[in-house]
Amino acid sequence: MNALIRVVLLVLNPIILISAFWSADLTNVKLIYLPIFGIITIFLGAGLALLFSKWQKLPRDQIGSMFVSGAFLNLGSFGLLFCVLFIGEQAVAYAAMFRLLEEFTYYTIIYPIAKSYGTIEENSSGSRVVRIIKDPFIMITFCSIIIGAALNLSPIDRFEWLGASNSTLVALASILLLIPIGFSMRIASVKKYWNLSIWLIPIKFLAVPLVITGGAYLLGLGNLYDGILLQVLLIMSAMPPAVASLVPPRLYNLDMELANSNWIVATSSLIVVVPILFVLVNWMN
């Protein structure tokens, strides 16, 4: 399973990102809002989940698990895939810009806060910033974006075959990333915690995308690139927790069963959420 993930992150994703940034229109200064909204999306989901946990007076290990589930987003497989399916290959670069500071935010802010609710100290040496710099997956992503942007500024046109294959590569990468998910499911945890996990649905799929999309609209992003930026923000801000949301609970001895239940319940909700997103994206055209 790790081999599949490595193939996607080290081979397919760089090709997808270079191709997308090579042809994207990156001239508008308002594109800087995309990574900012990416960070706000993470904080908003985490903050609302934290408020709910405090309201319910949950124990600290469960507060930590709810916080992490609210923060993490499945942008790499689901988010990117739905952007391509609903909008087209031209959305890839803007989706990548939305998640430009995603990993940085997780490592430097979300992980330390999650740790404060746990009982086990993290066994790692060096600062989190150094860990990010040394992470080959993160650095290859950044390098791919830089290479694609450099080619965008060059007089070299993107190869036609590369543009034609990008949507297929996104679908293939998403499928390969989803295969390991089935091996991480613990369905029994849902029976125990569904009454808490179900509250993530209005947080992740209603409150967060409403605030993000509404804020972007007020800033005039709906008038750019035929509304593609607003559509990308809607899709990316309405994604369930990523499988990576199960890592901090395991590291810091939070409630692992609750985190697993949150992930399963929210991900299963896509059966209803995805058709709604499809209708909204088409309505925004």
C-alpha positions in Angstrom: 0.0 0.0 0.0 2.9 2.4 0.8 4.2 1.7 -2.7 1.0 2.9 -4.3 1.1 6.2 -2.3 4.7 6.7 -3.2 4.0 6.2 -6.9 1.2 8.9 -6.7 3.1 11.4 -4.7 6.5 11.0 -6.3 5.6 10.3 -9.9 2.0 11.2 -10.9 1.4 14.3 -8.7 4.5 16.1 -10.0 3.4 15.5 -13.6 -0.1 16.7 -12.9 1.1 19.8 -11.1 3.7 20.8 -13.6 1.2 20.3 -16.5 -1.5 22.3 -14.7 0.6 25.3 -13.7 2.3 25.3 -17.1 -1.0 26.3 -18.8 -2.8 28.1 -16.0 -3.5 31.9 -16.1 -1.5 33.1 -13.0 -1.5 36.8 -13.8 -4.2 38.0 -11.4 -2.9 39.2 -8.0 -6.1 37.9 -6.3 -4.9 34.3 -6.7 -3.0 34.9 -3.4 -6.4 34.5 -1.8 -6.5 30.8 -2.6 -3.8 29.6 -0.2 -5.2 32.0 2.4 -8.6 30.5 2.1 -7.0 27.1 2.3 -5.6 28.0 5.7 -8.9 29.6 6.9 -10.8 26.4 5.8 -8.6 24.3 8.1 -8.9 26.7 11.0 -12.6 27.1 10.6 -13.3 23.4 10.6 -11.0 22.8 13.6 -12.5 25.7 15.5 -16.1 24.7 15.0 -15.3 21.1 16.0 -13.5 22.4 19.1 -16.5 24.6 20.1 -18.8 21.6 19.7 -16.6 19.5 21.8 -16.5 22.1 24.6 -20.3 22.5 24.4 -20.7 18.7 24.8 -18.1 18.7 27.6 -16.2 15.9 26.1 -13.0 14.5 27.8 -9.7 15.8 26.5 -8.8 12.8 24.3 -12.1 13.1 22.5 -11.8 16.9 22.2 -8.4 16.3 20.5 -9.9 13.8 18.1 -12.8 16.1 17.1 -10.4 19.0 16.6 -8.2 16.9 14.3 -11.2 15.6 12.3 -12.5 19.1 11.9 -9.1 20.4 10.7 -8.0 17.8 8.2 -9.4 17.8 4.6 -9.3 15.1 1.9 -8.0 17.5 -0.8 -5.5 15.3 -2.6 -7.8 12.5 -3.8 -11.4 13.6 -3.4 -11.0 17.4 -3.7 -8.8 17.3 -6.7 -10.8 14.6 -8.4 -14.2 16.4 -8.0 -12.6 19.6 -9.3 -11.5 17.9 -12.5 -14.8 16.0 -12.9 -17.1 19.0 -12.3 -15.0 21.9 -13.7 -12.3 20.4 -15.9 -8.5 20.1 -16.1 -8.1 23.9 -15.9 -9.1 23.7 -12.2 -6.1 21.6 -11.1 -3.7 24.6 -10.7 -6.1 26.6 -8.6 -6.9 23.5 -6.5 -3.2 23.1 -5.9 -2.8 26.7 -4.9 -5.7 26.3 -2.4 -3.7 23.6 -0.7 -0.3 25.2 -1.1 0.1 25.8 2.7 -2.0 22.8 3.8 0.8 20.5 5.0 2.7 23.5 6.6 -0.4 24.3 8.6 -1.0 20.8 9.7 2.6 20.2 10.9 3.2 23.6 12.6 -0.2 24.4 14.1 -2.7 21.5 14.1 -0.3 18.8 15.3 0.9 20.8 18.3 -2.6 21.7 19.4 -3.7 18.0 19.0 -0.6 17.1 21.1 -1.8 19.4 23.9 -4.9 17.2 24.3 -3.0 13.9 24.4 -0.9 12.0 26.9 2.0 10.8 24.8 4.9 13.0 23.9 5.9 12.9 20.2 9.1 11.1 19.6 10.8 13.3 17.0 14.0 15.3 16.8 14.3 18.8 15.3 11.7 21.4 14.6 8.6 20.9 12.6 9.8 23.3 10.0 12.9 21.2 9.5 10.7 18.1 9.2 8.7 19.8 6.5 11.8 20.7 4.6 13.1 17.2 4.8 9.9 15.6 3.7 10.4 14.5 0.1 6.7 14.4 -0.7 6.1 18.0 0.4 9.3 19.3 -1.2 8.6 17.6 -4.5 5.1 19.2 -4.5 6.6 22.6 -4.0 9.3 22.0 -6.7 6.6 20.8 -9.2 4.6 24.0 -8.7 7.7 26.1 -9.1 8.7 24.3 -12.3 5.2 24.5 -13.7 5.1 28.3 -12.9 8.5 28.8 -14.5 7.4 27.0 -17.7 4.2 29.2 -17.6 6.4 32.3 -17.8 8.6 30.8 -20.5 7.8 31.0 -24.3 7.5 27.2 -24.4 3.9 26.0 -24.9 2.6 23.0 -23.0 2.7 19.8 -25.1 -0.8 18.9 -26.3 -0.5 15.3 -25.2 0.4 16.4 -21.7 -2.7 18.6 -21.4 -4.9 15.9 -22.9 -3.7 13.3 -20.4 -3.8 15.4 -17.2 -7.5 14.6 -16.4 -6.8 10.9 -16.8 -3.7 11.2 -14.5 -5.8 12.9 -11.8 -8.4 10.2 -11.9 -5.7 7.5 -11.8 -3.9 9.2 -8.9 -7.2 9.5 -6.9 -8.0 5.8 -7.4 -4.5 4.7 -6.3 -4.8 6.9 -3.2 -8.3 5.5 -2.3 -7.2 1.9 -2.4 -5.4 2.0 1.0 -8.4 3.6 2.6 -10.4 0.4 2.7 -7.7 -1.3 4.8 -7.9 1.5 7.4 -11.7 1.2 8.1 -12.9 0.1 11.5 -16.7 0.1 11.0 -17.4 -1.0 14.6 -16.3 2.4 15.9 -19.2 4.1 14.1 -21.8 2.2 16.2 -20.2 3.6 19.4 -19.7 7.2 18.3 -22.1 8.0 15.5 -24.0 10.5 17.7 -20.8 12.6 17.9 -19.5 12.0 14.4 -22.7 13.1 12.8 -22.2 16.6 14.0 -19.2 16.9 11.6 -21.7 16.8 8.7 -23.1 20.3 9.3 -19.6 21.6 10.2 -17.7 20.2 7.2 -20.4 20.3 4.5 -22.5 23.4 5.5 -20.9 25.9 7.8 -17.3 25.8 6.4 -18.1 26.0 2.7 -20.8 28.6 3.3 -18.3 30.9 5.0 -15.5 30.3 2.6 -17.5 30.6 -0.6 -19.4 33.6 0.8 -16.2 35.3 1.8 -14.7 34.7 -1.6 -17.7 36.0 -3.4 -17.6 39.2 -1.3 -14.0 39.6 -2.3 -14.9 39.4 -6.0 -13.4 36.0 -6.8 -16.6 35.0 -8.5 -15.9 37.4 -11.3 -12.5 35.8 -12.1 -11.8 33.1 -14.6 -15.5 32.6 -15.4 -16.2 31.7 -11.8 -13.8 28.8 -11.7 -12.1 30.1 -8.5 -15.4 30.2 -6.6 -16.3 26.7 -7.8 -12.9 25.4 -6.7 -13.3 27.0 -3.3 -16.7 25.5 -2.9 -15.6 22.0 -3.7 -12.3 22.1 -1.7 -13.9 23.6 1.4 -16.6 20.9 1.4 -14.4 17.8 1.7 -14.4 15.2 4.5 -11.4 14.5 6.8 -8.4 12.8 5.1 -7.2 9.4 6.2 -4.2 11.4 7.6 -6.6 12.7 10.3 -6.1 9.3 12.0 -2.3 9.9 12.5 -2.4 12.5 15.4 -4.8 10.5 17.5 -2.5 7.5 17.1 0.6 9.6 17.9 -0.8 11.4 20.9 -3.1 8.8 22.5 -6.3 10.6 21.6 -9.6 8.7 21.1 -8.7 6.6 18.1 -12.1 5.1 17.8 -13.8 8.5 17.7 -11.4 9.7 15.0 -12.0 6.6 12.9 -15.8 7.0 13.3 -15.6 10.7 12.3 -13.6 9.8 9.2 -16.0 7.0 8.1 -19.2 9.0 8.8 -18.0 12.1 7.1 -16.6 10.3 4.1 -19.8 8.2 3.7 -21.7 11.5 3.6 -20.2 12.2 0.2 -22.9 10.0 -1.3 -25.3 12.9 -0.6 -22.9 15.8 -0.7 -21.3 15.1 -4.1 -24.6 15.4 -6.1 -25.4 18.6 -4.3 -21.9 20.0 -5.1 -22.4 19.0 -8.8 -25.7 20.9 -8.9 -24.2 24.0 -7.2 -21.1 24.0 -9.4 -23.3 23.9 -12.6 -25.6 26.5 -11.2 -22.6 28.8 -10.6 -21.6 28.6 -14.3 
